[in-house]
Amino acid sequence: MAARVGQRAAAVKFVATVGDATETVDITGDGGRYRITIGDRVWEVDARRIADTSFSLVIDGASHLVDIGSEGGARVVHLHGLSFVVDVEEEMRHRLRAGAGGAGARGTVRAPMPGRITHVAVKPGDAVQPGDTLLVIEAMKMENEFKAGAAGTVREVRVEAGQPVNAGDVLVVID
């Protein structure tokens, strides 16, 4: 699939979770024609909306009717008589959220991507419990709260409010 001459194909990445399986989904395309990549698998898809929540997909020459709804606040995809609860999150948001909760009792909290520190909630010597806010980073116009993943004591805080950070920069060290 190629973008039409003179047009740029849209490209987006999502993280999709179905049950215990989480995959990064890379979608490029425009005008109803898409290339979907999951891991090393690639599909050429022709997608058309046929009702508010229903879509016709042609994948490798086979037609599929998909209905997307919600049950109890969860996104549910209905396909060939089966139903799947699917959680979809923009990839950068997922990376930020996953990085935010990653510090253990002994660990280093690093910036998952470039951003700016908007708030530092701890100082060296502070005791933290799981879920305590450590700091907040603004990245891609979103504020992302970084929380302690386990109990510990803050050994170092290497950033301050207003400071820009790069991906991989050490933010806080917890013992």
Short mmCIF file of N, CA and C in Angstrom, two decimals, residues 103-109 128 134 147-156 172-175:
data_model
loop_
_atom_site.label_atom_id
_atom_site.label_comp_id
_atom_site.label_asym_id
_atom_site.label_seq_id
_atom_site.Cartn_x
_atom_site.Cartn_y
_atom_site.Cartn_z
N ALA A 103 9.83 2.33 39.49
CA ALA A 103 10.88 2.32 40.49
C ALA A 103 10.54 1.34 41.59
N GLY A 104 11.46 0.47 41.91
CA GLY A 104 11.25 -0.48 42.99
C GLY A 104 11.80 0.08 44.28
N ALA A 105 11.90 -0.78 45.31
CA ALA A 105 12.42 -0.33 46.60
C ALA A 105 13.84 0.19 46.44
N ARG A 106 14.59 -0.43 45.58
CA ARG A 106 15.93 0.05 45.25
C ARG A 106 15.93 0.26 43.74
N GLY A 107 15.92 1.50 43.33
CA GLY A 107 15.86 1.70 41.90
C GLY A 107 16.12 3.11 41.48
N THR A 108 16.31 3.23 40.20
CA THR A 108 16.56 4.51 39.57
C THR A 108 15.38 4.82 38.66
N VAL A 109 14.78 5.97 38.85
CA VAL A 109 13.69 6.40 37.98
C VAL A 109 14.31 7.26 36.89
N VAL A 128 9.12 6.74 51.07
CA VAL A 128 8.02 6.64 50.11
C VAL A 128 7.39 5.26 50.20
N LEU A 134 6.33 10.87 43.04
CA LEU A 134 7.72 11.30 43.11
C LEU A 134 7.90 12.63 42.40
N LYS A 147 5.26 7.61 40.03
CA LYS A 147 4.97 7.15 41.38
C LYS A 147 5.96 6.08 41.80
N ALA A 148 6.16 5.96 43.11
CA ALA A 148 7.03 4.90 43.64
C ALA A 148 6.37 3.55 43.40
N GLY A 149 7.18 2.58 42.99
CA GLY A 149 6.67 1.23 42.74
C GLY A 149 6.72 0.36 43.98
N ALA A 150 7.49 0.77 44.99
CA ALA A 150 7.62 0.00 46.24
C ALA A 150 8.09 0.95 47.33
N ALA A 151 8.07 0.47 48.56
CA ALA A 151 8.52 1.29 49.69
C ALA A 151 10.04 1.46 49.63
N GLY A 152 10.51 2.62 50.09
CA GLY A 152 11.94 2.88 50.13
C GLY A 152 12.21 4.27 50.64
N THR A 153 13.49 4.66 50.56
CA THR A 153 13.91 6.00 50.98
C THR A 153 14.55 6.69 49.80
N VAL A 154 14.17 7.92 49.56
CA VAL A 154 14.73 8.70 48.45
C VAL A 154 16.18 9.03 48.80
N ARG A 155 17.10 8.56 47.97
CA ARG A 155 18.52 8.84 48.19
C ARG A 155 18.93 10.10 47.45
N GLU A 156 18.48 10.24 46.20
CA GLU A 156 18.85 11.41 45.39
C GLU A 156 17.66 11.90 44.59
N VAL A 172 15.28 10.33 39.87
CA VAL A 172 15.26 10.05 41.31
C VAL A 172 15.90 8.69 41.54
N VAL A 173 16.63 8.59 42.66
CA VAL A 173 17.21 7.29 43.07
C VAL A 173 16.60 6.93 44.42
N ILE A 174 16.08 5.70 44.51
CA ILE A 174 15.43 5.23 45.73
C ILE A 174 16.18 4.01 46.26
N ASP A 175 16.47 4.02 47.57
CA ASP A 175 17.09 2.86 48.24
C ASP A 175 16.03 2.09 48.98
#
